[in-house]
mmCIF file of C-alpha atoms in Angstrom:
data_model
loop_
_atom_site.group_PDB
_atom_site.id
_atom_site.type_symbol
_atom_site.label_atom_id
_atom_site.label_comp_id
_atom_site.label_asym_id
_atom_site.label_seq_id
_atom_site.Cartn_x
_atom_site.Cartn_y
_atom_site.Cartn_z
ATOM 1 C CA UNK A 624 0.000 0.000 0.000
ATOM 2 C CA UNK A 625 1.409 3.448 -0.918
ATOM 3 C CA UNK A 626 1.920 6.284 1.536
ATOM 4 C CA UNK A 627 -0.931 8.131 -0.121
ATOM 5 C CA UNK A 628 -3.296 5.275 0.575
ATOM 6 C CA UNK A 629 -2.168 4.936 4.166
ATOM 7 C CA UNK A 630 -1.973 8.654 4.801
ATOM 8 C CA UNK A 631 -5.207 9.758 3.234
ATOM 9 C CA UNK A 632 -7.372 7.991 5.781
ATOM 10 C CA UNK A 633 -7.090 5.585 8.695
ATOM 11 C CA UNK A 634 -6.496 2.128 7.303
ATOM 12 C CA UNK A 635 -9.684 0.097 7.206
ATOM 13 C CA UNK A 636 -9.942 -2.877 9.498
ATOM 14 C CA UNK A 637 -9.933 -5.933 7.296
ATOM 15 C CA UNK A 638 -13.177 -7.805 7.728
ATOM 16 C CA UNK A 639 -12.408 -11.314 8.960
ATOM 17 C CA UNK A 640 -14.243 -14.525 9.561
ATOM 18 C CA UNK A 641 -14.500 -16.227 12.918
ATOM 19 C CA UNK A 642 -11.300 -18.192 12.357
ATOM 20 C CA UNK A 643 -9.365 -15.035 11.530
ATOM 21 C CA UNK A 644 -9.126 -15.671 7.810
ATOM 22 C CA UNK A 645 -9.547 -12.533 5.723
ATOM 23 C CA UNK A 646 -12.988 -12.241 4.196
ATOM 24 C CA UNK A 647 -11.631 -11.369 0.798
ATOM 25 C CA UNK A 648 -9.521 -14.508 0.888
ATOM 26 C CA UNK A 649 -12.691 -16.529 1.392
ATOM 27 C CA UNK A 650 -14.301 -14.765 -1.556
ATOM 28 C CA UNK A 651 -11.233 -15.328 -3.722
ATOM 29 C CA UNK A 652 -11.231 -19.035 -2.905
ATOM 30 C CA UNK A 653 -14.940 -19.247 -3.713
ATOM 31 C CA UNK A 654 -14.618 -17.676 -7.152
ATOM 32 C CA UNK A 655 -11.505 -19.666 -8.016
ATOM 33 C CA UNK A 656 -13.394 -22.820 -7.026
ATOM 34 C CA UNK A 657 -16.158 -21.875 -9.448
ATOM 35 C CA UNK A 658 -13.570 -21.497 -12.176
ATOM 36 C CA UNK A 659 -12.075 -24.900 -11.358
ATOM 37 C CA UNK A 660 -15.553 -26.453 -11.511
ATOM 38 C CA UNK A 661 -16.257 -25.008 -14.967
ATOM 39 C CA UNK A 662 -12.887 -26.131 -16.302
ATOM 40 C CA UNK A 663 -13.314 -29.577 -14.806
ATOM 41 C CA UNK A 664 -16.728 -30.043 -16.407
ATOM 42 C CA UNK A 665 -15.330 -29.071 -19.797
ATOM 43 C CA UNK A 666 -12.478 -31.572 -19.376
ATOM 44 C CA UNK A 667 -14.941 -34.247 -18.285
ATOM 45 C CA UNK A 668 -17.040 -33.685 -21.404
ATOM 46 C CA UNK A 669 -13.879 -34.039 -23.481
ATOM 47 C CA UNK A 670 -13.040 -37.375 -21.856
ATOM 48 C CA UNK A 671 -9.901 -36.046 -20.137
ATOM 49 C CA UNK A 672 -10.712 -37.736 -16.886
ATOM 50 C CA UNK A 673 -7.432 -37.369 -15.012
ATOM 51 C CA UNK A 674 -7.222 -33.630 -15.647
ATOM 52 C CA UNK A 675 -10.920 -33.192 -14.826
ATOM 53 C CA UNK A 676 -10.474 -35.007 -11.527
ATOM 54 C CA UNK A 677 -7.609 -32.665 -10.619
ATOM 55 C CA UNK A 678 -9.881 -29.667 -11.215
ATOM 56 C CA UNK A 679 -12.714 -31.084 -9.094
ATOM 57 C CA UNK A 680 -10.320 -31.919 -6.275
ATOM 58 C CA UNK A 681 -9.050 -28.335 -6.435
ATOM 59 C CA UNK A 682 -12.553 -27.147 -5.556
ATOM 60 C CA UNK A 683 -11.958 -28.693 -2.137
ATOM 61 C CA UNK A 684 -14.626 -28.123 0.473
ATOM 62 C CA UNK A 685 -16.081 -25.024 -1.154
ATOM 63 C CA UNK A 686 -19.852 -25.472 -1.439
ATOM 64 C CA UNK A 687 -20.863 -24.243 -4.876
ATOM 65 C CA UNK A 688 -24.275 -25.851 -4.940
ATOM 66 C CA UNK A 689 -25.968 -23.617 -2.413
ATOM 67 C CA UNK A 690 -27.166 -25.138 0.818
ATOM 68 C CA UNK A 691 -26.056 -28.749 0.898
ATOM 69 C CA UNK A 692 -28.917 -31.235 1.208
ATOM 70 C CA UNK A 693 -28.754 -32.699 4.671
ATOM 71 C CA UNK A 694 -29.579 -36.233 3.682
ATOM 72 C CA UNK A 695 -26.724 -36.453 1.187
ATOM 73 C CA UNK A 696 -24.309 -35.123 3.772
ATOM 74 C CA UNK A 697 -25.656 -37.660 6.228
ATOM 75 C CA UNK A 698 -25.072 -40.474 3.745
ATOM 76 C CA UNK A 699 -21.473 -39.334 3.309
ATOM 77 C CA UNK A 700 -20.949 -39.110 7.051
ATOM 78 C CA UNK A 701 -22.394 -42.576 7.616
ATOM 79 C CA UNK A 702 -20.123 -43.957 4.931
ATOM 80 C CA UNK A 703 -17.203 -42.337 6.769
ATOM 81 C CA UNK A 704 -18.220 -43.838 10.085
ATOM 82 C CA UNK A 705 -19.212 -40.500 11.652
ATOM 83 C CA UNK A 706 -22.539 -41.704 12.956
ATOM 84 C CA UNK A 707 -23.166 -39.019 15.578
ATOM 85 C CA UNK A 708 -22.638 -36.246 13.037
ATOM 86 C CA UNK A 709 -24.772 -38.115 10.548
ATOM 87 C CA UNK A 710 -27.611 -38.268 13.057
ATOM 88 C CA UNK A 711 -27.657 -34.482 13.285
ATOM 89 C CA UNK A 712 -27.830 -34.169 9.519
ATOM 90 C CA UNK A 713 -30.597 -36.759 9.321
ATOM 91 C CA UNK A 714 -32.594 -34.697 11.782
ATOM 92 C CA UNK A 715 -32.163 -31.647 9.545
ATOM 93 C CA UNK A 716 -33.296 -33.612 6.527
ATOM 94 C CA UNK A 717 -36.268 -34.952 8.435
ATOM 95 C CA UNK A 718 -37.506 -31.395 9.008
ATOM 96 C CA UNK A 719 -38.550 -31.381 5.363
ATOM 97 C CA UNK A 720 -40.782 -34.439 5.681
ATOM 98 C CA UNK A 721 -44.367 -34.745 6.937
ATOM 99 C CA UNK A 722 -44.720 -34.747 10.722
ATOM 100 C CA UNK A 723 -45.535 -38.455 11.072
ATOM 101 C CA UNK A 724 -42.509 -39.409 9.013
ATOM 102 C CA UNK A 725 -40.362 -36.988 10.977
ATOM 103 C CA UNK A 726 -41.242 -38.690 14.239
ATOM 104 C CA UNK A 727 -40.276 -42.126 12.873
ATOM 105 C CA UNK A 728 -36.974 -40.863 11.520
ATOM 106 C CA UNK A 729 -36.099 -39.149 14.785
ATOM 107 C CA UNK A 730 -36.924 -42.304 16.710
ATOM 108 C CA UNK A 731 -34.699 -44.303 14.412
ATOM 109 C CA UNK A 732 -31.866 -41.828 14.780
ATOM 110 C CA UNK A 733 -32.084 -41.876 18.543
ATOM 111 C CA UNK A 734 -31.743 -45.649 18.451
ATOM 112 C CA UNK A 735 -28.865 -45.412 16.001
ATOM 113 C CA UNK A 736 -26.993 -42.945 18.187
ATOM 114 C CA UNK A 737 -27.492 -45.277 21.111
ATOM 115 C CA UNK A 738 -25.808 -48.053 19.147
ATOM 116 C CA UNK A 739 -29.007 -50.007 18.487
ATOM 117 C CA UNK A 740 -28.622 -50.340 14.736
ATOM 118 C CA UNK A 741 -31.007 -53.256 14.353
ATOM 119 C CA UNK A 742 -33.812 -51.459 16.162
ATOM 120 C CA UNK A 743 -33.147 -48.283 14.184
ATOM 121 C CA UNK A 744 -33.547 -50.199 10.933
ATOM 122 C CA UNK A 745 -36.679 -51.926 12.265
ATOM 123 C CA UNK A 746 -38.311 -48.564 13.015
ATOM 124 C CA UNK A 747 -37.724 -47.403 9.445
ATOM 125 C CA UNK A 748 -38.997 -50.709 8.049
ATOM 126 C CA UNK A 749 -42.233 -50.203 9.971
ATOM 127 C CA UNK A 750 -42.416 -46.617 8.730
ATOM 128 C CA UNK A 751 -42.004 -47.791 5.123
ATOM 129 C CA UNK A 752 -44.735 -50.353 5.726
ATOM 130 C CA UNK A 753 -47.079 -47.570 6.821
ATOM 131 C CA UNK A 754 -46.110 -45.170 4.038
ATOM 132 C CA UNK A 755 -44.593 -47.076 1.133
ATOM 133 C CA UNK A 756 -44.876 -44.037 -1.164
ATOM 134 C CA UNK A 757 -42.515 -41.854 0.879
ATOM 135 C CA UNK A 758 -39.244 -41.603 -1.052
ATOM 136 C CA UNK A 759 -37.334 -40.129 1.884
ATOM 137 C CA UNK A 760 -38.136 -43.085 4.132
ATOM 138 C CA UNK A 761 -36.774 -45.517 1.540
ATOM 139 C CA UNK A 762 -33.656 -43.387 1.158
ATOM 140 C CA UNK A 763 -33.035 -43.138 4.918
ATOM 141 C CA UNK A 764 -33.523 -46.868 5.314
ATOM 142 C CA UNK A 765 -31.176 -47.551 2.418
ATOM 143 C CA UNK A 766 -28.546 -45.313 3.948
ATOM 144 C CA UNK A 767 -28.619 -47.147 7.282
ATOM 145 C CA UNK A 768 -28.552 -50.509 5.529
ATOM 146 C CA UNK A 769 -25.529 -49.445 3.484
ATOM 147 C CA UNK A 770 -23.781 -48.357 6.672
ATOM 148 C CA UNK A 771 -24.450 -51.831 8.123
ATOM 149 C CA UNK A 772 -23.013 -53.495 5.040
ATOM 150 C CA UNK A 773 -26.367 -54.734 3.739
ATOM 151 C CA UNK A 774 -25.680 -53.349 0.278
ATOM 152 C CA UNK A 775 -28.085 -55.544 -1.696
ATOM 153 C CA UNK A 776 -31.174 -54.289 0.094
ATOM 154 C CA UNK A 777 -29.731 -50.772 0.309
ATOM 155 C CA UNK A 778 -29.503 -50.789 -3.478
ATOM 156 C CA UNK A 779 -33.155 -51.789 -3.726
ATOM 157 C CA UNK A 780 -34.150 -48.982 -1.358
ATOM 158 C CA UNK A 781 -32.248 -46.384 -3.363
ATOM 159 C CA UNK A 782 -33.826 -47.705 -6.556
ATOM 160 C CA UNK A 783 -37.268 -47.386 -4.979
ATOM 161 C CA UNK A 784 -36.452 -43.854 -3.846
ATOM 162 C CA UNK A 785 -35.679 -42.858 -7.429
ATOM 163 C CA UNK A 786 -38.829 -44.561 -8.688
ATOM 164 C CA UNK A 787 -40.877 -42.445 -6.281
ATOM 165 C CA UNK A 788 -38.856 -39.251 -6.728
ATOM 166 C CA UNK A 789 -36.861 -39.035 -9.960
ATOM 167 C CA UNK A 790 -35.280 -35.792 -8.761
ATOM 168 C CA UNK A 791 -33.807 -37.262 -5.579
ATOM 169 C CA UNK A 792 -30.172 -36.313 -6.176
ATOM 170 C CA UNK A 793 -28.776 -38.100 -3.141
ATOM 171 C CA UNK A 794 -30.424 -41.388 -4.091
ATOM 172 C CA UNK A 795 -28.874 -41.292 -7.560
ATOM 173 C CA UNK A 796 -25.468 -40.723 -6.005
ATOM 174 C CA UNK A 797 -25.934 -43.391 -3.358
ATOM 175 C CA UNK A 798 -27.088 -45.960 -5.917
ATOM 176 C CA UNK A 799 -24.085 -45.147 -8.070
ATOM 177 C CA UNK A 800 -21.816 -45.755 -5.081
ATOM 178 C CA UNK A 801 -23.444 -49.164 -4.619
ATOM 179 C CA UNK A 802 -22.622 -50.035 -8.217
ATOM 180 C CA UNK A 803 -19.103 -48.779 -7.616
ATOM 181 C CA UNK A 804 -18.708 -51.199 -4.713
ATOM 182 C CA UNK A 805 -19.920 -53.976 -7.032
ATOM 183 C CA UNK A 806 -17.311 -52.868 -9.609
ATOM 184 C CA UNK A 807 -19.913 -51.935 -12.198
ATOM 185 C CA UNK A 808 -18.669 -48.481 -13.248
ATOM 186 C CA UNK A 809 -20.912 -48.337 -16.301
ATOM 187 C CA UNK A 810 -24.033 -48.467 -14.131
ATOM 188 C CA UNK A 811 -22.468 -46.018 -11.692
ATOM 189 C CA UNK A 812 -21.901 -43.586 -14.565
ATOM 190 C CA UNK A 813 -25.570 -43.810 -15.557
ATOM 191 C CA UNK A 814 -26.820 -42.676 -12.165
ATOM 192 C CA UNK A 815 -24.056 -40.142 -11.579
ATOM 193 C CA UNK A 816 -24.837 -38.504 -14.925
ATOM 194 C CA UNK A 817 -28.376 -37.972 -13.696
ATOM 195 C CA UNK A 818 -27.128 -36.686 -10.330
ATOM 196 C CA UNK A 819 -24.798 -34.246 -12.101
ATOM 197 C CA UNK A 820 -27.650 -32.916 -14.225
ATOM 198 C CA UNK A 821 -29.762 -32.474 -11.116
ATOM 199 C CA UNK A 822 -26.957 -30.771 -9.172
ATOM 200 C CA UNK A 823 -24.490 -29.323 -11.704
ATOM 201 C CA UNK A 824 -22.703 -27.097 -9.193
ATOM 202 C CA UNK A 825 -21.707 -30.017 -6.952
ATOM 203 C CA UNK A 826 -18.014 -30.694 -7.520
ATOM 204 C CA UNK A 827 -18.106 -33.869 -5.414
ATOM 205 C CA UNK A 828 -20.685 -35.454 -7.701
ATOM 206 C CA UNK A 829 -18.652 -34.342 -10.708
ATOM 207 C CA UNK A 830 -15.548 -35.959 -9.217
ATOM 208 C CA UNK A 831 -17.396 -39.251 -8.581
ATOM 209 C CA UNK A 832 -18.704 -39.150 -12.149
ATOM 210 C CA UNK A 833 -15.197 -38.563 -13.476
ATOM 211 C CA UNK A 834 -13.775 -41.480 -11.515
ATOM 212 C CA UNK A 835 -16.588 -43.793 -12.639
ATOM 213 C CA UNK A 836 -16.186 -42.713 -16.273
ATOM 214 C CA UNK A 837 -12.440 -43.328 -16.101
ATOM 215 C CA UNK A 838 -12.990 -46.801 -14.626
ATOM 216 C CA UNK A 839 -15.535 -47.547 -17.344
ATOM 217 C CA UNK A 840 -13.096 -46.390 -20.030
ATOM 218 C CA UNK A 841 -10.441 -48.698 -18.613
ATOM 219 C CA UNK A 842 -12.892 -51.538 -19.230
ATOM 220 C CA UNK A 843 -13.169 -50.432 -22.842
ATOM 221 C CA UNK A 844 -16.530 -48.669 -22.463
ATOM 222 C CA UNK A 845 -16.619 -44.970 -23.259
ATOM 223 C CA UNK A 846 -19.069 -43.067 -21.074
ATOM 224 C CA UNK A 847 -20.050 -40.385 -23.618
ATOM 225 C CA UNK A 848 -20.800 -37.785 -20.970
ATOM 226 C CA UNK A 849 -22.609 -34.540 -21.729
ATOM 227 C CA UNK A 850 -22.412 -32.487 -18.569
ATOM 228 C CA UNK A 851 -24.847 -29.863 -17.357
ATOM 229 C CA UNK A 852 -23.085 -26.541 -16.785
ATOM 230 C CA UNK A 853 -24.134 -24.815 -13.533
ATOM 231 C CA UNK A 854 -26.167 -21.617 -13.688
ATOM 232 C CA UNK A 855 -24.040 -19.735 -11.202
ATOM 233 C CA UNK A 856 -25.298 -16.365 -12.406
ATOM 234 C CA UNK A 857 -28.693 -17.093 -10.852
ATOM 235 C CA UNK A 858 -26.967 -17.716 -7.549
ATOM 236 C CA UNK A 859 -25.128 -14.403 -7.947
ATOM 237 C CA UNK A 860 -28.421 -12.602 -8.473
ATOM 238 C CA UNK A 861 -29.889 -14.169 -5.356
ATOM 239 C CA UNK A 862 -27.008 -13.009 -3.161
ATOM 240 C CA UNK A 863 -26.737 -9.474 -4.573
ATOM 241 C CA UNK A 864 -29.544 -8.075 -2.442
ATOM 242 C CA UNK A 865 -27.981 -9.340 0.785
ATOM 243 C CA UNK A 866 -24.559 -8.113 -0.268
ATOM 244 C CA UNK A 867 -26.017 -4.711 -1.184
ATOM 245 C CA UNK A 868 -27.671 -4.454 2.228
ATOM 246 C CA UNK A 869 -24.367 -5.258 3.919
ATOM 247 C CA UNK A 870 -22.509 -2.633 1.908
ATOM 248 C CA UNK A 871 -25.211 -0.036 2.621
ATOM 249 C CA UNK A 872 -24.967 -0.739 6.353
ATOM 250 C CA UNK A 873 -21.165 -0.696 6.331
ATOM 251 C CA UNK A 874 -19.643 1.019 3.265
ATOM 252 C CA UNK A 875 -16.145 0.349 4.626
ATOM 253 C CA UNK A 876 -16.864 -3.330 3.972
ATOM 254 C CA UNK A 877 -15.665 -2.754 0.399
ATOM 255 C CA UNK A 878 -12.228 -1.781 1.680
ATOM 256 C CA UNK A 879 -11.724 -5.426 2.584
ATOM 257 C CA UNK A 880 -11.603 -6.273 -1.119
ATOM 258 C CA UNK A 881 -9.602 -3.377 -2.533
ATOM 259 C CA UNK A 882 -6.233 -4.824 -1.499
ATOM 260 C CA UNK A 883 -7.098 -8.162 -3.090
ATOM 261 C CA UNK A 884 -4.161 -9.268 -5.290
ATOM 262 C CA UNK A 885 -4.920 -9.585 -8.977
ATOM 263 C CA UNK A 886 -6.296 -13.007 -9.895
ATOM 264 C CA UNK A 887 -8.021 -14.625 -12.831
ATOM 265 C CA UNK A 888 -11.298 -14.161 -10.977
ATOM 266 C CA UNK A 889 -10.810 -10.447 -10.295
ATOM 267 C CA UNK A 890 -13.248 -9.135 -12.886
ATOM 268 C CA UNK A 891 -15.900 -11.559 -11.703
ATOM 269 C CA UNK A 892 -15.441 -10.587 -8.055
ATOM 270 C CA UNK A 893 -15.479 -6.836 -8.637
ATOM 271 C CA UNK A 894 -18.227 -7.090 -11.228
ATOM 272 C CA UNK A 895 -20.402 -8.702 -8.563
ATOM 273 C CA UNK A 896 -19.401 -6.079 -5.986
ATOM 274 C CA UNK A 897 -20.193 -3.306 -8.459
ATOM 275 C CA UNK A 898 -23.717 -4.607 -8.965
ATOM 276 C CA UNK A 899 -24.183 -4.898 -5.209
ATOM 277 C CA UNK A 900 -23.057 -1.290 -4.668
ATOM 278 C CA UNK A 901 -25.502 -0.100 -7.312
ATOM 279 C CA UNK A 902 -28.304 -1.925 -5.489
ATOM 280 C CA UNK A 903 -27.210 -0.279 -2.244
ATOM 281 C CA UNK A 904 -27.263 3.132 -3.969
ATOM 282 C CA UNK A 905 -30.832 2.524 -5.126
ATOM 283 C CA UNK A 906 -31.804 2.599 -1.470
ATOM 284 C CA UNK A 907 -29.411 5.367 -0.415
ATOM 285 C CA UNK A 908 -28.729 7.572 -3.470
ATOM 286 C CA UNK A 909 -27.295 10.399 -1.351
ATOM 287 C CA UNK A 910 -24.627 8.357 0.394
ATOM 288 C CA UNK A 911 -21.220 9.872 -0.369
ATOM 289 C CA UNK A 912 -19.504 6.786 1.037
ATOM 290 C CA UNK A 913 -21.399 4.487 -1.337
ATOM 291 C CA UNK A 914 -20.587 6.638 -4.377
ATOM 292 C CA UNK A 915 -16.933 6.596 -3.319
ATOM 293 C CA UNK A 916 -17.047 2.809 -2.889
ATOM 294 C CA UNK A 917 -18.592 2.442 -6.336
ATOM 295 C CA UNK A 918 -15.764 4.553 -7.765
ATOM 296 C CA UNK A 919 -13.118 2.331 -6.204
ATOM 297 C CA UNK A 920 -14.757 -0.748 -7.700
ATOM 298 C CA UNK A 921 -14.970 0.915 -11.128
ATOM 299 C CA UNK A 922 -11.300 1.822 -10.874
ATOM 300 C CA UNK A 923 -10.432 -1.777 -10.077
ATOM 301 C CA UNK A 924 -12.381 -2.839 -13.159
ATOM 302 C CA UNK A 925 -10.234 -0.550 -15.316
ATOM 303 C CA UNK A 926 -12.877 2.160 -15.846
ATOM 304 C CA UNK A 927 -11.179 5.327 -14.471
ATOM 305 C CA UNK A 928 -13.390 7.901 -16.212
ATOM 306 C CA UNK A 929 -16.537 6.341 -14.739
ATOM 307 C CA UNK A 930 -14.757 6.197 -11.380
ATOM 308 C CA UNK A 931 -14.072 9.944 -11.607
ATOM 309 C CA UNK A 932 -17.745 10.664 -12.198
ATOM 310 C CA UNK A 933 -18.696 8.542 -9.208
ATOM 311 C CA UNK A 934 -16.236 10.301 -6.870
ATOM 312 C CA UNK A 935 -17.323 13.709 -8.145
ATOM 313 C CA UNK A 936 -20.832 12.739 -7.090
ATOM 314 C CA UNK A 937 -19.508 11.780 -3.644
ATOM 315 C CA UNK A 938 -17.752 15.156 -3.307
ATOM 316 C CA UNK A 939 -20.862 16.957 -4.489
ATOM 317 C CA UNK A 940 -22.771 15.319 -1.630
ATOM 318 C CA UNK A 941 -19.991 15.856 0.944
ATOM 319 C CA UNK A 942 -17.612 18.687 0.007
ATOM 320 C CA UNK A 943 -15.368 17.877 3.005
ATOM 321 C CA UNK A 944 -14.804 14.242 1.988
ATOM 322 C CA UNK A 945 -11.001 14.462 2.134
ATOM 323 C CA UNK A 946 -10.256 10.882 1.181
ATOM 324 C CA UNK A 947 -12.447 11.202 -1.904
ATOM 325 C CA UNK A 948 -10.751 14.468 -2.909
ATOM 326 C CA UNK A 949 -7.313 12.870 -2.665
ATOM 327 C CA UNK A 950 -8.339 9.872 -4.705
ATOM 328 C CA UNK A 951 -9.987 12.143 -7.225
ATOM 329 C CA UNK A 952 -6.685 14.013 -7.599
ATOM 330 C CA UNK A 953 -4.891 10.733 -8.293
ATOM 331 C CA UNK A 954 -7.420 9.686 -10.917
ATOM 332 C CA UNK A 955 -7.303 13.061 -12.644
ATOM 333 C CA UNK A 956 -3.507 12.847 -12.801
ATOM 334 C CA UNK A 957 -3.635 9.299 -14.167
ATOM 335 C CA UNK A 958 -6.014 10.436 -16.919
ATOM 336 C CA UNK A 959 -3.867 13.485 -17.863
ATOM 337 C CA UNK A 960 -6.228 16.074 -16.392
ATOM 338 C CA UNK A 961 -3.585 18.047 -14.501
ATOM 339 C CA UNK A 962 -5.588 21.176 -13.727
ATOM 340 C CA UNK A 963 -8.422 19.201 -12.177
ATOM 341 C CA UNK A 964 -5.929 17.076 -10.256
ATOM 342 C CA UNK A 965 -4.251 20.171 -8.768
ATOM 343 C CA UNK A 966 -7.562 21.716 -7.800
ATOM 344 C CA UNK A 967 -8.776 18.643 -5.943
ATOM 345 C CA UNK A 968 -5.488 18.053 -4.115
ATOM 346 C CA UNK A 969 -5.287 21.705 -3.066
ATOM 347 C CA UNK A 970 -8.833 21.405 -1.705
ATOM 348 C CA UNK A 971 -7.823 18.344 0.277
ATOM 349 C CA UNK A 972 -4.832 20.150 1.811
ATOM 350 C CA UNK A 973 -7.021 23.127 2.706
ATOM 351 C CA UNK A 974 -9.319 20.727 4.544
ATOM 352 C CA UNK A 975 -6.405 19.311 6.561
ATOM 353 C CA UNK A 976 -4.894 16.567 4.404
ATOM 354 C CA UNK A 977 -1.388 17.118 5.753
ATOM 355 C CA UNK A 978 0.086 13.987 4.173
ATOM 356 C CA UNK A 979 3.492 13.540 2.586
ATOM 357 C CA UNK A 980 2.187 11.734 -0.494
ATOM 358 C CA UNK A 981 -0.389 14.434 -1.174
ATOM 359 C CA UNK A 982 2.310 17.126 -1.184
ATOM 360 C CA UNK A 983 4.578 14.967 -3.326
ATOM 361 C CA UNK A 984 1.847 14.340 -5.890
ATOM 362 C CA UNK A 985 0.984 18.036 -5.935
ATOM 363 C CA UNK A 986 4.673 18.907 -6.313
ATOM 364 C CA UNK A 987 4.877 16.716 -9.413
ATOM 365 C CA UNK A 988 1.892 18.518 -10.906
ATOM 366 C CA UNK A 989 3.443 21.940 -10.214
ATOM 367 C CA UNK A 990 6.773 20.820 -11.670
ATOM 368 C CA UNK A 991 5.169 19.435 -14.824
ATOM 369 C CA UNK A 992 3.262 22.689 -15.198
ATOM 370 C CA UNK A 993 6.443 24.746 -14.994
ATOM 371 C CA UNK A 994 5.785 26.141 -11.501
ATOM 372 C CA UNK A 995 9.188 25.276 -10.055
ATOM 373 C CA UNK A 996 8.955 27.310 -6.860
ATOM 374 C CA UNK A 997 5.569 25.897 -5.901
ATOM 375 C CA UNK A 998 6.887 22.436 -6.691
ATOM 376 C CA UNK A 999 9.893 23.066 -4.420
ATOM 377 C CA UNK A 1000 7.631 24.131 -1.569
ATOM 378 C CA UNK A 1001 5.434 21.086 -2.011
ATOM 379 C CA UNK A 1002 8.414 18.691 -1.936
ATOM 380 C CA UNK A 1003 9.756 20.424 1.191
ATOM 381 C CA UNK A 1004 6.352 20.009 2.843
ATOM 382 C CA UNK A 1005 6.457 16.304 2.020
ATOM 383 C CA UNK A 1006 9.918 16.009 3.597
ATOM 384 C CA UNK A 1007 8.766 17.982 6.655
ATOM 385 C CA UNK A 1008 6.207 15.242 7.280
ATOM 386 C CA UNK A 1009 8.445 12.335 6.255
ATOM 387 C CA UNK A 1010 12.135 13.100 6.260
ATOM 388 C CA UNK A 1011 12.946 9.705 4.724
ATOM 389 C CA UNK A 1012 10.698 10.185 1.688
ATOM 390 C CA UNK A 1013 13.269 9.227 -0.982
ATOM 391 C CA UNK A 1014 11.124 10.157 -3.974
ATOM 392 C CA UNK A 1015 10.562 13.675 -2.602
ATOM 393 C CA UNK A 1016 14.302 14.062 -1.892
ATOM 394 C CA UNK A 1017 15.206 13.045 -5.431
ATOM 395 C CA UNK A 1018 12.580 15.361 -6.917
ATOM 396 C CA UNK A 1019 13.825 18.299 -4.874
ATOM 397 C CA UNK A 1020 17.433 17.613 -5.905
ATOM 398 C CA UNK A 1021 16.469 17.416 -9.557
ATOM 399 C CA UNK A 1022 14.844 20.846 -9.291
ATOM 400 C CA UNK A 1023 18.027 22.294 -7.811
ATOM 401 C CA UNK A 1024 20.106 20.769 -10.585
#
């Protein structure tokens, strides 16, 4: 960060998550994961399974599919032996079922947590007997059976789940895993293709599909996969309102992103932030801080002239907005508008912007305009504030020479 940035205003406190990780780092990871998912799906469609798998693994634990369905997570946890955690997820999934079914599932889970697996399964069998058309009951029973190693019946339960609910993503995945255990990758591919179409933003499903397709190819059977690309823009639209509300409540929130190093995902990140700021401005059109924030985003997107207009609006609303005046001077200088740059920086100094970088920048403008004495005074003011300011020293010496 330059002296001008640090001197023009108190440095913003970087917004952090509970574990201390910078918020912008979380956002960067999220958008890079989306990019990895897209690339992986393209590689999968092209039959480049090893490279596709690398991309899906790179997504890591980032959830790109929205709120994860509890029952699928529970199935994964059961398969990993984490029964207590799975019970919690089953309870969440059960909240979506009718009340009578919910009671049976909770009873079964209580028995399971107590280590009474046989009784837990018996409760779900009775529940299926009472309501044979409930897809979720068949799926939950199949999941417990799979965890007990009773894969043949588990497979039948997952098949019945799909027959009752063709859009049950977790059942398609679970049935595919059963076929994987039976070393029938071709059948696994069939169900994972459907799961991927139902949940295209799920990198874990895409990775399982890739592995099954590769195994099938090794048996001499090409999978011929046509993937469904995720509609991540819809998700962006859904989160813009919340993001706009956050920015409106705390305009300094944007500062957390402005020091983000350049990445391949930069335009996507700041494009999203720009839309969110515009939504925030719809509700608070006379917020100088929001207009300034919008300008910073526009600048990051490589649109300096639009950024100037946005900051001018901020200054029009708040004529004593020193930080905006300083930044406006920088932008005017960068766009070869020297007179405007001088005017705005002089205003900032009049309002108390006694910062070394401001004087140095103003000195350069005076020097380039042929006003050597004013330039000399500006450089000396910079050195008065920061005696070790090498650039100001060199500029002053060059004037003397």
